[in-house]
PDB file of C-alpha atoms in Angstrom:
ATOM      1  CA  MET A 151    -126.561-170.728-257.673  1.00 94.00           C
ATOM      2  CA  LYS A 152    -124.267-171.746-254.819  1.00 97.00           C
ATOM      3  CA  HIS A 153    -125.673-174.640-252.537  1.00 98.00           C
ATOM      4  CA  VAL A 154    -124.839-173.779-248.913  1.00 98.00           C
ATOM      5  CA  ALA A 155    -125.136-176.379-246.094  1.00 98.00           C
ATOM      6  CA  ILE A 156    -125.513-175.292-242.875  1.00 98.00           C
ATOM      7  CA  LEU A 157    -124.477-177.989-240.131  1.00 98.00           C
ATOM      8  CA  ILE A 158    -126.858-178.472-237.155  1.00 97.00           C
ATOM      9  CA  PRO A 159    -124.289-180.374-234.725  1.00 97.00           C
ATOM     10  CA  ILE A 160    -125.973-181.633-231.494  1.00 95.00           C
ATOM     11  CA  GLY A 161    -124.465-179.202-228.908  1.00 93.00           C
ATOM     12  CA  GLY A 162    -124.065-176.526-231.513  1.00 94.00           C
ATOM     13  CA  LEU A 163    -124.175-172.778-230.652  1.00 94.00           C
ATOM     14  CA  LEU A 164    -127.474-170.923-231.947  1.00 95.00           C
ATOM     15  CA  GLY A 165    -125.603-168.007-232.741  1.00 94.00           C
ATOM     16  CA  SER A 166    -123.147-169.799-235.317  1.00 95.00           C
ATOM     17  CA  ILE A 167    -126.017-170.971-237.166  1.00 97.00           C
ATOM     18  CA  GLU A 168    -128.245-168.306-237.111  1.00 96.00           C
ATOM     19  CA  GLY A 169    -125.493-165.641-237.594  1.00 96.00           C
ATOM     20  CA  PRO A 170    -124.409-167.098-240.874  1.00 97.00           C
ATOM     21  CA  ARG A 171    -127.889-168.130-242.544  1.00 97.00           C
ATOM     22  CA  GLN A 172    -128.675-164.389-241.948  1.00 97.00           C
ATOM     23  CA  LEU A 173    -125.744-163.109-243.497  1.00 97.00           C
ATOM     24  CA  LEU A 174    -126.148-164.918-246.615  1.00 98.00           C
ATOM     25  CA  THR A 175    -129.852-164.603-246.682  1.00 97.00           C
ATOM     26  CA  GLN A 176    -128.960-160.887-246.709  1.00 97.00           C
ATOM     27  CA  VAL A 177    -126.816-161.270-249.807  1.00 97.00           C
ATOM     28  CA  ASN A 178    -130.128-162.672-251.292  1.00 98.00           C
ATOM     29  CA  HIS A 179    -132.532-159.977-250.519  1.00 97.00           C
ATOM     30  CA  PHE A 180    -129.639-157.310-252.123  1.00 96.00           C
ATOM     31  CA  CYS A 181    -129.215-159.647-255.010  1.00 96.00           C
ATOM     32  CA  GLN A 182    -133.104-159.359-255.636  1.00 96.00           C
ATOM     33  CA  ALA A 183    -133.288-156.025-254.914  1.00 95.00           C
ATOM     34  CA  LYS A 184    -131.248-155.241-258.083  1.00 94.00           C
ATOM     35  CA  GLY A 185    -133.391-157.678-260.114  1.00 96.00           C
ATOM     36  CA  GLU A 186    -131.036-160.586-259.932  1.00 95.00           C
ATOM     37  CA  PRO A 187    -131.540-164.168-259.093  1.00 96.00           C
ATOM     38  CA  PRO A 188    -130.565-165.150-255.360  1.00 97.00           C
ATOM     39  CA  LEU A 189    -126.736-166.078-254.936  1.00 97.00           C
ATOM     40  CA  PHE A 190    -127.170-168.714-252.236  1.00 98.00           C
ATOM     41  CA  ASN A 191    -129.799-171.624-252.148  1.00 98.00           C
ATOM     42  CA  ILE A 192    -129.373-172.080-247.800  1.00 98.00           C
ATOM     43  CA  LYS A 193    -130.208-175.301-246.491  1.00 98.00           C
ATOM     44  CA  LEU A 194    -130.014-176.724-242.585  1.00 98.00           C
ATOM     45  CA  VAL A 195    -128.581-179.949-242.386  1.00 98.00           C
ATOM     46  CA  GLY A 196    -128.963-182.170-239.460  1.00 97.00           C
ATOM     47  CA  LEU A 197    -128.997-185.584-237.802  1.00 97.00           C
ATOM     48  CA  SER A 198    -132.466-185.327-236.794  1.00 96.00           C
ATOM     49  CA  ARG A 199    -135.450-183.108-237.961  1.00 96.00           C
ATOM     50  CA  GLU A 200    -135.213-181.060-234.591  1.00 96.00           C
ATOM     51  CA  THR A 201    -132.038-180.500-232.602  1.00 96.00           C
ATOM     52  CA  PRO A 202    -132.593-179.155-229.320  1.00 92.00           C
ATOM     53  CA  LEU A 203    -129.945-176.706-228.204  1.00 91.00           C
ATOM     54  CA  SER A 204    -128.583-175.147-224.963  1.00 84.00           C
ATOM     55  CA  GLY A 205    -129.928-177.849-222.872  1.00 79.00           C
ATOM     56  CA  GLY A 206    -133.273-177.418-224.736  1.00 84.00           C
ATOM     57  CA  LEU A 207    -134.048-173.791-224.327  1.00 88.00           C
ATOM     58  CA  PHE A 208    -133.853-173.707-228.100  1.00 93.00           C
ATOM     59  CA  THR A 209    -134.819-176.394-230.852  1.00 95.00           C
ATOM     60  CA  VAL A 210    -133.654-176.105-234.296  1.00 97.00           C
ATOM     61  CA  HIS A 211    -135.600-177.468-237.268  1.00 97.00           C
ATOM     62  CA  SER A 212    -133.663-179.048-240.116  1.00 97.00           C
ATOM     63  CA  ASP A 213    -134.292-178.763-243.579  1.00 98.00           C
ATOM     64  CA  LEU A 214    -132.708-181.620-244.663  1.00 98.00           C
ATOM     65  CA  LEU A 215    -131.559-184.903-243.072  1.00 97.00           C
ATOM     66  CA  LEU A 216    -127.614-185.739-243.676  1.00 95.00           C
ATOM     67  CA  ASP A 217    -128.539-188.805-246.103  1.00 94.00           C
ATOM     68  CA  GLU A 218    -131.026-186.334-247.839  1.00 97.00           C
ATOM     69  CA  ALA A 219    -128.588-183.646-248.633  1.00 97.00           C
ATOM     70  CA  PRO A 220    -127.132-183.180-252.363  1.00 97.00           C
ATOM     71  CA  GLN A 221    -123.760-182.165-253.344  1.00 98.00           C
ATOM     72  CA  ALA A 222    -122.972-178.557-251.838  1.00 98.00           C
ATOM     73  CA  ASP A 223    -120.707-175.940-253.090  1.00 98.00           C
ATOM     74  CA  LEU A 224    -120.037-174.925-249.166  1.00 98.00           C
ATOM     75  CA  ILE A 225    -120.472-176.324-245.833  1.00 98.00           C
ATOM     76  CA  ILE A 226    -120.791-174.556-242.720  1.00 98.00           C
ATOM     77  CA  ILE A 227    -119.826-176.146-239.609  1.00 98.00           C
ATOM     78  CA  PRO A 228    -120.862-174.011-236.771  1.00 97.00           C
ATOM     79  CA  ALA A 229    -119.255-173.793-233.439  1.00 96.00           C
ATOM     80  CA  VAL A 230    -119.980-176.293-230.402  1.00 95.00           C
ATOM     81  CA  ASP A 231    -120.122-176.133-226.916  1.00 91.00           C
ATOM     82  CA  GLY A 232    -119.276-178.192-223.858  1.00 90.00           C
ATOM     83  CA  ASP A 233    -117.075-181.065-223.647  1.00 94.00           C
ATOM     84  CA  LEU A 234    -115.202-181.163-226.900  1.00 96.00           C
ATOM     85  CA  SER A 235    -114.120-184.919-227.059  1.00 96.00           C
ATOM     86  CA  ASN A 236    -118.098-185.254-226.386  1.00 96.00           C
ATOM     87  CA  ALA A 237    -119.125-183.193-228.868  1.00 95.00           C
ATOM     88  CA  ILE A 238    -116.991-184.935-231.545  1.00 97.00           C
ATOM     89  CA  ASP A 239    -118.433-188.408-230.670  1.00 97.00           C
ATOM     90  CA  THR A 240    -122.043-187.587-230.571  1.00 96.00           C
ATOM     91  CA  ASN A 241    -121.414-186.090-233.704  1.00 97.00           C
ATOM     92  CA  ARG A 242    -119.403-188.557-235.890  1.00 97.00           C
ATOM     93  CA  ALA A 243    -122.239-189.643-238.294  1.00 97.00           C
ATOM     94  CA  PHE A 244    -121.110-186.178-239.869  1.00 98.00           C
ATOM     95  CA  LEU A 245    -117.515-186.964-240.305  1.00 98.00           C
ATOM     96  CA  PRO A 246    -117.575-189.068-243.492  1.00 98.00           C
ATOM     97  CA  TRP A 247    -120.525-187.146-244.834  1.00 98.00           C
ATOM     98  CA  LEU A 248    -118.267-184.142-244.660  1.00 98.00           C
ATOM     99  CA  THR A 249    -114.875-186.264-246.151  1.00 98.00           C
ATOM    100  CA  LYS A 250    -117.071-187.569-249.304  1.00 98.00           C
ATOM    101  CA  GLN A 251    -118.762-183.960-249.636  1.00 98.00           C
ATOM    102  CA  TYR A 252    -115.346-182.303-249.774  1.00 98.00           C
ATOM    103  CA  GLU A 253    -113.967-185.164-252.118  1.00 98.00           C
ATOM    104  CA  GLY A 254    -117.069-184.394-254.396  1.00 97.00           C
ATOM    105  CA  GLY A 255    -115.955-180.266-254.549  1.00 98.00           C
ATOM    106  CA  ALA A 256    -117.546-178.803-251.421  1.00 98.00           C
ATOM    107  CA  GLU A 257    -115.442-176.009-249.526  1.00 98.00           C
ATOM    108  CA  ILE A 258    -115.983-176.616-245.721  1.00 98.00           C
ATOM    109  CA  ALA A 259    -115.789-173.589-243.424  1.00 98.00           C
ATOM    110  CA  SER A 260    -115.474-174.148-239.773  1.00 98.00           C
ATOM    111  CA  LEU A 261    -116.428-171.834-237.160  1.00 97.00           C
ATOM    112  CA  CYS A 262    -114.861-171.146-234.009  1.00 96.00           C
ATOM    113  CA  LEU A 263    -114.483-174.735-232.042  1.00 97.00           C
ATOM    114  CA  GLY A 264    -116.063-176.061-235.158  1.00 97.00           C
ATOM    115  CA  ALA A 265    -112.526-176.473-236.276  1.00 97.00           C
ATOM    116  CA  PHE A 266    -112.592-179.848-233.564  1.00 98.00           C
ATOM    117  CA  LEU A 267    -115.316-181.144-235.728  1.00 98.00           C
ATOM    118  CA  LEU A 268    -113.606-180.455-239.032  1.00 98.00           C
ATOM    119  CA  ALA A 269    -110.210-181.529-237.767  1.00 98.00           C
ATOM    120  CA  SER A 270    -111.612-184.710-236.744  1.00 98.00           C
ATOM    121  CA  THR A 271    -112.006-185.786-240.521  1.00 98.00           C
ATOM    122  CA  GLY A 272    -108.235-185.812-241.146  1.00 98.00           C
ATOM    123  CA  LEU A 273    -108.937-183.444-243.824  1.00 98.00           C
ATOM    124  CA  LEU A 274    -106.956-180.462-241.931  1.00 98.00           C
ATOM    125  CA  ASN A 275    -103.747-182.698-241.060  1.00 98.00           C
ATOM    126  CA  GLY A 276    -101.017-181.063-242.824  1.00 97.00           C
ATOM    127  CA  LYS A 277    -103.093-177.799-242.985  1.00 97.00           C
ATOM    128  CA  LYS A 278    -103.441-174.251-241.382  1.00 96.00           C
ATOM    129  CA  CYS A 279    -106.320-173.895-239.210  1.00 97.00           C
ATOM    130  CA  ALA A 280    -107.683-171.165-237.136  1.00 95.00           C
ATOM    131  CA  THR A 281    -109.899-171.895-233.769  1.00 95.00           C
ATOM    132  CA  HIS A 282    -110.657-170.154-230.310  1.00 94.00           C
ATOM    133  CA  TRP A 283    -107.024-168.988-228.348  1.00 91.00           C
ATOM    134  CA  LEU A 284    -108.931-170.612-225.435  1.00 91.00           C
ATOM    135  CA  ALA A 285    -109.000-173.803-226.947  1.00 93.00           C
ATOM    136  CA  ALA A 286    -105.477-173.868-228.809  1.00 91.00           C
ATOM    137  CA  ASN A 287    -104.040-176.143-226.045  1.00 89.00           C
ATOM    138  CA  GLU A 288    -106.639-178.749-226.407  1.00 92.00           C
ATOM    139  CA  PHE A 289    -106.519-178.201-230.167  1.00 95.00           C
ATOM    140  CA  ARG A 290    -102.821-178.998-230.244  1.00 92.00           C
ATOM    141  CA  GLN A 291    -103.076-182.248-228.133  1.00 91.00           C
ATOM    142  CA  MET A 292    -105.587-183.484-230.022  1.00 96.00           C
ATOM    143  CA  PHE A 293    -104.628-182.839-233.914  1.00 97.00           C
ATOM    144  CA  PRO A 294    -100.676-182.417-233.357  1.00 94.00           C
ATOM    145  CA  ASP A 295    -100.599-183.055-237.244  1.00 97.00           C
ATOM    146  CA  VAL A 296    -102.963-179.426-238.043  1.00 97.00           C
ATOM    147  CA  ASN A 297    -100.632-176.657-238.089  1.00 96.00           C
ATOM    148  CA  LEU A 298    -102.693-174.478-235.582  1.00 96.00           C
ATOM    149  CA  ILE A 299    -102.131-170.375-236.240  1.00 93.00           C
ATOM    150  CA  PRO A 300    -104.095-169.568-233.061  1.00 86.00           C
ATOM    151  CA  GLU A 301    -103.479-166.145-233.794  1.00 88.00           C
ATOM    152  CA  GLN A 302    -105.090-165.743-236.697  1.00 91.00           C
ATOM    153  CA  ILE A 303    -108.829-165.134-237.250  1.00 93.00           C
ATOM    154  CA  ILE A 304    -109.117-166.789-240.714  1.00 94.00           C
ATOM    155  CA  SER A 305    -107.487-169.704-242.505  1.00 95.00           C
ATOM    156  CA  ASP A 306    -107.918-170.607-245.795  1.00 96.00           C
ATOM    157  CA  GLU A 307    -106.092-173.427-247.277  1.00 97.00           C
ATOM    158  CA  SER A 308    -107.508-175.888-250.342  1.00 97.00           C
ATOM    159  CA  GLY A 309    -110.723-175.073-249.797  1.00 97.00           C
ATOM    160  CA  LEU A 310    -110.797-175.451-245.903  1.00 98.00           C
ATOM    161  CA  TYR A 311    -111.545-172.563-243.953  1.00 97.00           C
ATOM    162  CA  SER A 312    -111.837-171.551-240.327  1.00 97.00           C
ATOM    163  CA  SER A 313    -112.350-168.692-237.792  1.00 96.00           C
ATOM    164  CA  GLY A 314    -110.955-167.809-234.627  1.00 93.00           C
ATOM    165  CA  GLY A 315    -112.682-166.904-231.182  1.00 87.00           C
ATOM    166  CA  ALA A 316    -116.586-166.575-230.719  1.00 85.00           C
ATOM    167  CA  TYR A 317    -117.956-163.766-233.044  1.00 91.00           C
ATOM    168  CA  SER A 318    -115.384-163.471-235.535  1.00 91.00           C
ATOM    169  CA  TYR A 319    -117.127-166.158-237.526  1.00 94.00           C
ATOM    170  CA  LEU A 320    -118.632-163.093-238.894  1.00 95.00           C
ATOM    171  CA  ASN A 321    -115.674-161.992-240.351  1.00 94.00           C
ATOM    172  CA  LEU A 322    -115.420-165.559-241.983  1.00 96.00           C
ATOM    173  CA  VAL A 323    -118.804-165.183-243.419  1.00 97.00           C
ATOM    174  CA  LEU A 324    -117.642-161.733-244.815  1.00 96.00           C
ATOM    175  CA  TYR A 325    -114.954-163.157-246.442  1.00 95.00           C
ATOM    176  CA  LEU A 326    -116.554-166.082-248.029  1.00 97.00           C
ATOM    177  CA  ILE A 327    -119.498-163.684-248.923  1.00 97.00           C
ATOM    178  CA  GLU A 328    -116.559-161.258-250.597  1.00 96.00           C
ATOM    179  CA  LYS A 329    -115.136-164.605-252.582  1.00 96.00           C
ATOM    180  CA  TYR A 330    -118.561-165.936-253.897  1.00 96.00           C
ATOM    181  CA  ALA A 331    -120.183-162.493-254.588  1.00 96.00           C
ATOM    182  CA  GLY A 332    -117.895-160.051-254.713  1.00 95.00           C
ATOM    183  CA  ARG A 333    -116.119-157.016-252.485  1.00 94.00           C
ATOM    184  CA  GLU A 334    -118.651-154.769-252.599  1.00 95.00           C
ATOM    185  CA  MET A 335    -121.260-157.028-251.463  1.00 96.00           C
ATOM    186  CA  ALA A 336    -119.240-157.903-248.776  1.00 95.00           C
ATOM    187  CA  ILE A 337    -118.352-154.573-247.664  1.00 95.00           C
ATOM    188  CA  LEU A 338    -122.327-153.710-248.055  1.00 95.00           C
ATOM    189  CA  CYS A 339    -122.848-156.469-245.252  1.00 95.00           C
ATOM    190  CA  ALA A 340    -120.343-155.233-243.140  1.00 95.00           C
ATOM    191  CA  LYS A 341    -121.999-152.013-242.860  1.00 95.00           C
ATOM    192  CA  VAL A 342    -125.525-153.194-242.383  1.00 95.00           C
ATOM    193  CA  PHE A 343    -124.503-155.554-239.912  1.00 95.00           C
ATOM    194  CA  ALA A 344    -121.921-153.080-238.212  1.00 93.00           C
ATOM    195  CA  ILE A 345    -119.300-156.106-238.379  1.00 93.00           C
ATOM    196  CA  GLU A 346    -115.444-154.739-238.244  1.00 88.00           C
ATOM    197  CA  PHE A 347    -114.233-155.171-241.887  1.00 83.00           C
ATOM    198  CA  ASP A 348    -111.098-156.851-242.777  1.00 79.00           C
ATOM    199  CA  ARG A 349    -109.562-157.958-239.203  1.00 79.00           C
ATOM    200  CA  GLU A 350    -106.876-160.271-239.429  1.00 80.00           C
ATOM    201  CA  SER A 351    -105.655-161.123-235.638  1.00 86.00           C
ATOM    202  CA  GLN A 352    -107.390-162.207-232.639  1.00 86.00           C
ATOM    203  CA  SER A 353    -103.926-161.743-230.954  1.00 84.00           C
ATOM    204  CA  PRO A 354    -105.384-158.267-229.209  1.00 84.00           C
ATOM    205  CA  PHE A 355    -107.804-160.213-227.354  1.00 81.00           C
ATOM    206  CA  THR A 356    -105.725-163.271-226.414  1.00 83.00           C
ATOM    207  CA  ILE A 357    -105.334-164.379-222.967  1.00 81.00           C
ATOM    208  CA  PHE A 358    -101.849-166.236-222.583  1.00 87.00           C
ATOM    209  CA  GLN A 359    -102.907-169.628-220.785  1.00 80.00           C
ATOM    210  CA  ARG A 360    -100.328-170.830-218.676  1.00 80.00           C
ATOM    211  CA  GLN A 361    -100.524-174.717-220.434  1.00 82.00           C
ATOM    212  CA  LYS A 362    -100.267-176.810-217.209  1.00 85.00           C
ATOM    213  CA  GLU A 363    -102.007-179.653-218.497  1.00 84.00           C
ATOM    214  CA  HIS A 364     -99.375-182.081-218.621  1.00 89.00           C
ATOM    215  CA  GLU A 365     -97.738-184.024-216.501  1.00 89.00           C
ATOM    216  CA  ASP A 366     -94.004-183.128-216.640  1.00 92.00           C
ATOM    217  CA  GLU A 367     -93.323-181.940-212.982  1.00 93.00           C
ATOM    218  CA  PRO A 368     -89.813-180.085-213.590  1.00 92.00           C
ATOM    219  CA  VAL A 369     -91.155-178.320-216.330  1.00 94.00           C
ATOM    220  CA  LYS A 370     -94.264-177.358-213.743  1.00 93.00           C
ATOM    221  CA  LYS A 371     -91.795-176.254-211.413  1.00 93.00           C
ATOM    222  CA  ALA A 372     -90.124-174.132-214.147  1.00 94.00           C
ATOM    223  CA  GLN A 373     -93.035-172.691-215.243  1.00 95.00           C
ATOM    224  CA  GLU A 374     -94.228-171.619-211.675  1.00 94.00           C
ATOM    225  CA  PHE A 375     -90.401-170.251-211.272  1.00 95.00           C
ATOM    226  CA  ILE A 376     -90.735-168.023-214.108  1.00 95.00           C
ATOM    227  CA  GLU A 377     -94.439-166.646-213.116  1.00 94.00           C
ATOM    228  CA  THR A 378     -93.158-166.003-209.629  1.00 94.00           C
ATOM    229  CA  ASN A 379     -89.664-164.038-211.194  1.00 94.00           C
ATOM    230  CA  PHE A 380     -90.642-162.919-214.469  1.00 94.00           C
ATOM    231  CA  GLN A 381     -89.374-159.073-213.589  1.00 93.00           C
ATOM    232  CA  ASP A 382     -85.769-160.676-213.024  1.00 93.00           C
ATOM    233  CA  LYS A 383     -83.801-161.873-216.034  1.00 91.00           C
ATOM    234  CA  ILE A 384     -84.168-165.333-216.348  1.00 93.00           C
ATOM    235  CA  SER A 385     -82.102-167.381-218.639  1.00 93.00           C
ATOM    236  CA  VAL A 386     -82.413-171.089-219.779  1.00 94.00           C
ATOM    237  CA  ASP A 387     -78.994-171.961-218.039  1.00 94.00           C
ATOM    238  CA  GLN A 388     -80.417-170.541-215.061  1.00 93.00           C
ATOM    239  CA  LEU A 389     -83.156-172.674-215.112  1.00 94.00           C
ATOM    240  CA  ALA A 390     -81.584-175.837-215.906  1.00 93.00           C
ATOM    241  CA  SER A 391     -79.117-175.279-212.924  1.00 93.00           C
ATOM    242  CA  GLU A 392     -82.155-174.542-210.866  1.00 91.00           C
ATOM    243  CA  PHE A 393     -84.272-177.936-211.692  1.00 91.00           C
ATOM    244  CA  ALA A 394     -80.929-179.885-212.148  1.00 89.00           C
ATOM    245  CA  LEU A 395     -81.868-180.678-215.835  1.00 91.00           C
ATOM    246  CA  GLY A 396     -79.172-180.498-218.737  1.00 93.00           C
ATOM    247  CA  ARG A 397     -80.301-177.644-221.118  1.00 93.00           C
ATOM    248  CA  ARG A 398     -80.962-179.521-224.015  1.00 94.00           C
ATOM    249  CA  ASN A 399     -83.037-181.658-221.794  1.00 94.00           C
ATOM    250  CA  LEU A 400     -85.030-179.062-220.577  1.00 94.00           C
ATOM    251  CA  GLU A 401     -85.721-176.975-223.453  1.00 95.00           C
ATOM    252  CA  ARG A 402     -86.960-180.476-225.160  1.00 95.00           C
ATOM    253  CA  ARG A 403     -89.315-181.225-222.406  1.00 94.00           C
ATOM    254  CA  PHE A 404     -90.216-177.815-222.230  1.00 95.00           C
ATOM    255  CA  LYS A 405     -91.358-177.534-225.677  1.00 92.00           C
ATOM    256  CA  LYS A 406     -93.248-180.451-225.581  1.00 90.00           C
ATOM    257  CA  ALA A 407     -95.059-179.653-222.512  1.00 91.00           C
ATOM    258  CA  THR A 408     -95.988-176.107-223.311  1.00 91.00           C
ATOM    259  CA  SER A 409     -95.847-175.657-227.036  1.00 87.00           C
ATOM    260  CA  ASN A 410     -93.664-172.808-226.213  1.00 91.00           C
ATOM    261  CA  THR A 411     -89.642-172.449-225.811  1.00 95.00           C
ATOM    262  CA  VAL A 412     -88.251-171.489-222.924  1.00 95.00           C
ATOM    263  CA  ASN A 413     -87.590-167.821-223.947  1.00 95.00           C
ATOM    264  CA  GLU A 414     -90.936-167.642-225.474  1.00 95.00           C
ATOM    265  CA  TYR A 415     -93.028-168.673-222.348  1.00 95.00           C
ATOM    266  CA  ILE A 416     -90.806-165.909-220.398  1.00 96.00           C
ATOM    267  CA  GLN A 417     -92.021-163.473-223.005  1.00 96.00           C
ATOM    268  CA  ARG A 418     -95.453-164.299-222.911  1.00 93.00           C
ATOM    269  CA  VAL A 419     -95.689-164.224-219.082  1.00 96.00           C
ATOM    270  CA  LYS A 420     -93.685-160.511-219.071  1.00 96.00           C
ATOM    271  CA  ILE A 421     -96.360-159.322-221.769  1.00 96.00           C
ATOM    272  CA  GLU A 422     -99.434-160.753-220.205  1.00 94.00           C
ATOM    273  CA  ALA A 423     -98.629-159.070-217.045  1.00 95.00           C
ATOM    274  CA  ALA A 424     -97.681-155.594-219.026  1.00 96.00           C
ATOM    275  CA  LYS A 425    -101.199-156.078-220.769  1.00 94.00           C
ATOM    276  CA  LYS A 426    -102.581-156.271-217.052  1.00 94.00           C
ATOM    277  CA  ASP A 427    -101.032-153.059-216.287  1.00 95.00           C
ATOM    278  CA  PHE A 428    -101.757-151.363-219.533  1.00 94.00           C
ATOM    279  CA  GLU A 429    -105.755-152.167-218.615  1.00 93.00           C
ATOM    280  CA  THR A 430    -105.799-151.024-215.103  1.00 91.00           C
ATOM    281  CA  SER A 431    -102.879-148.543-214.106  1.00 92.00           C
ATOM    282  CA  ARG A 432    -101.826-145.314-215.053  1.00 91.00           C
ATOM    283  CA  LYS A 433     -98.341-146.210-215.574  1.00 93.00           C
ATOM    284  CA  THR A 434     -96.301-145.037-218.313  1.00 94.00           C
ATOM    285  CA  ILE A 435     -94.939-147.046-220.900  1.00 94.00           C
ATOM    286  CA  ASN A 436     -91.360-146.954-219.831  1.00 95.00           C
ATOM    287  CA  GLU A 437     -92.788-147.813-215.912  1.00 96.00           C
ATOM    288  CA  VAL A 438     -94.797-150.888-217.370  1.00 96.00           C
ATOM    289  CA  MET A 439     -91.749-152.139-218.944  1.00 96.00           C
ATOM    290  CA  TYR A 440     -89.225-151.730-216.208  1.00 96.00           C
ATOM    291  CA  ASP A 441     -91.823-153.193-213.800  1.00 96.00           C
ATOM    292  CA  VAL A 442     -91.950-156.605-215.850  1.00 96.00           C
ATOM    293  CA  GLY A 443     -88.626-156.853-216.458  1.00 94.00           C
ATOM    294  CA  TYR A 444     -87.308-154.955-219.667  1.00 95.00           C
ATOM    295  CA  SER A 445     -84.748-152.382-220.032  1.00 93.00           C
ATOM    296  CA  ASP A 446     -84.678-152.060-224.061  1.00 94.00           C
ATOM    297  CA  ASN A 447     -87.747-150.024-225.147  1.00 94.00           C
ATOM    298  CA  LYS A 448     -87.459-151.083-228.804  1.00 95.00           C
ATOM    299  CA  ALA A 449     -87.131-154.910-227.651  1.00 95.00           C
ATOM    300  CA  PHE A 450     -90.244-154.345-225.525  1.00 97.00           C
ATOM    301  CA  ARG A 451     -92.257-152.441-228.271  1.00 96.00           C
ATOM    302  CA  VAL A 452     -91.007-155.283-230.778  1.00 96.00           C
ATOM    303  CA  VAL A 453     -92.133-158.190-228.355  1.00 96.00           C
ATOM    304  CA  PHE A 454     -95.334-156.496-227.589  1.00 96.00           C
ATOM    305  CA  ARG A 455     -96.602-155.961-230.650  1.00 95.00           C
ATOM    306  CA  LYS A 456     -95.658-159.480-231.807  1.00 93.00           C
ATOM    307  CA  LEU A 457     -97.560-161.095-229.165  1.00 93.00           C
ATOM    308  CA  THR A 458    -100.603-158.582-229.259  1.00 93.00           C
ATOM    309  CA  GLY A 459    -100.571-157.416-232.913  1.00 91.00           C
ATOM    310  CA  LEU A 460    -100.605-153.990-231.090  1.00 93.00           C
ATOM    311  CA  SER A 461     -98.229-151.394-229.875  1.00 96.00           C
ATOM    312  CA  PRO A 462     -98.285-150.412-226.045  1.00 96.00           C
ATOM    313  CA  ILE A 463     -99.909-147.371-226.899  1.00 94.00           C
ATOM    314  CA  GLU A 464    -102.620-149.215-229.049  1.00 94.00           C
ATOM    315  CA  TYR A 465    -103.220-151.393-226.400  1.00 93.00           C
ATOM    316  CA  ARG A 466    -103.852-149.370-223.401  1.00 93.00           C
ATOM    317  CA  ASN A 467    -106.022-146.999-225.716  1.00 92.00           C
ATOM    318  CA  LYS A 468    -108.005-150.392-226.484  1.00 89.00           C
ATOM    319  CA  TYR A 469    -109.043-151.396-223.100  1.00 90.00           C
ATOM    320  CA  ASN A 470    -107.941-148.626-220.549  1.00 89.00           C
ATOM    321  CA  LYS A 471    -110.850-145.967-220.162  1.00 78.00           C
ATOM    322  CA  GLU A 472    -108.294-143.598-218.123  1.00 71.00           C
ATOM    323  CA  LYS A 473    -105.698-143.124-221.183  1.00 57.00           C
ATOM    324  CA  VAL A 474    -102.277-141.672-220.415  1.00 50.00           C
ATOM    325  CA  ILE A 475    -100.043-139.874-223.094  1.00 48.00           C
ATOM    326  CA  ALA A 476     -96.357-141.370-222.484  1.00 48.00           C
TER     327      ALA A 476
END
């Protein structure tokens, strides 16, 4: 039997506590229906017996306090809400316990913004991690030593797992069920809970964040210039001349401030505008392509798929009710 500890962090999100508990409990029910012993011994582990969530609207009862919890096989860190620095501070007592458990052989899975708690242990330094795409910039600033992969729904390295945004944690739980109970069990759970199986990317859901939470004014002006003139052909040399910076200096400062190269930023702004057109208009693929400043059909489609995980037609079919054949 696998011992599973689901943490009850202060400010945790109820759904990402109850969701994993329900899925893992269902695995036990399926096992018992086949005359087999339950696979998971699931305990809710908190800093206090009762933890209020959502401003006191809900209260979760802990099965065990932190100092009562035995060595686990798997620890699940739910998502946290609100100010993330504050969430780390108020839940700091979990951090040495997580490290000790990991050193004792436990695997640890963080769900969505729970990655901020896992990263605070230092265990993720030099390793891959996914989290909600909306918090990618803040995560990079707080944990520069972690290899953030914001386009992915699941990361898995050295017994440390993480999931992308919001309800994509269900895909990570299915991934863990497949690991511990086999693919047939994971597929059965996916069908019972109506979860889309084997999703790998959260890129189709990502909205490009313009990454202006920095103090480099020339870079901000360059960003604004790109956003205003994205329909035109913009070069790095042009921007460097416009803002009286050397090319190398601009590229270095731009990458440091935005986590994108200048050309990556230009591409992302163009593709974000194209996405909006595909969601709201009846323009053809070529019309949208020209409107956002591309003239090469192949290049546009390659960049669009790279940044969204979908072709232009697939994206439009996913998000636009009035689909047009192009």
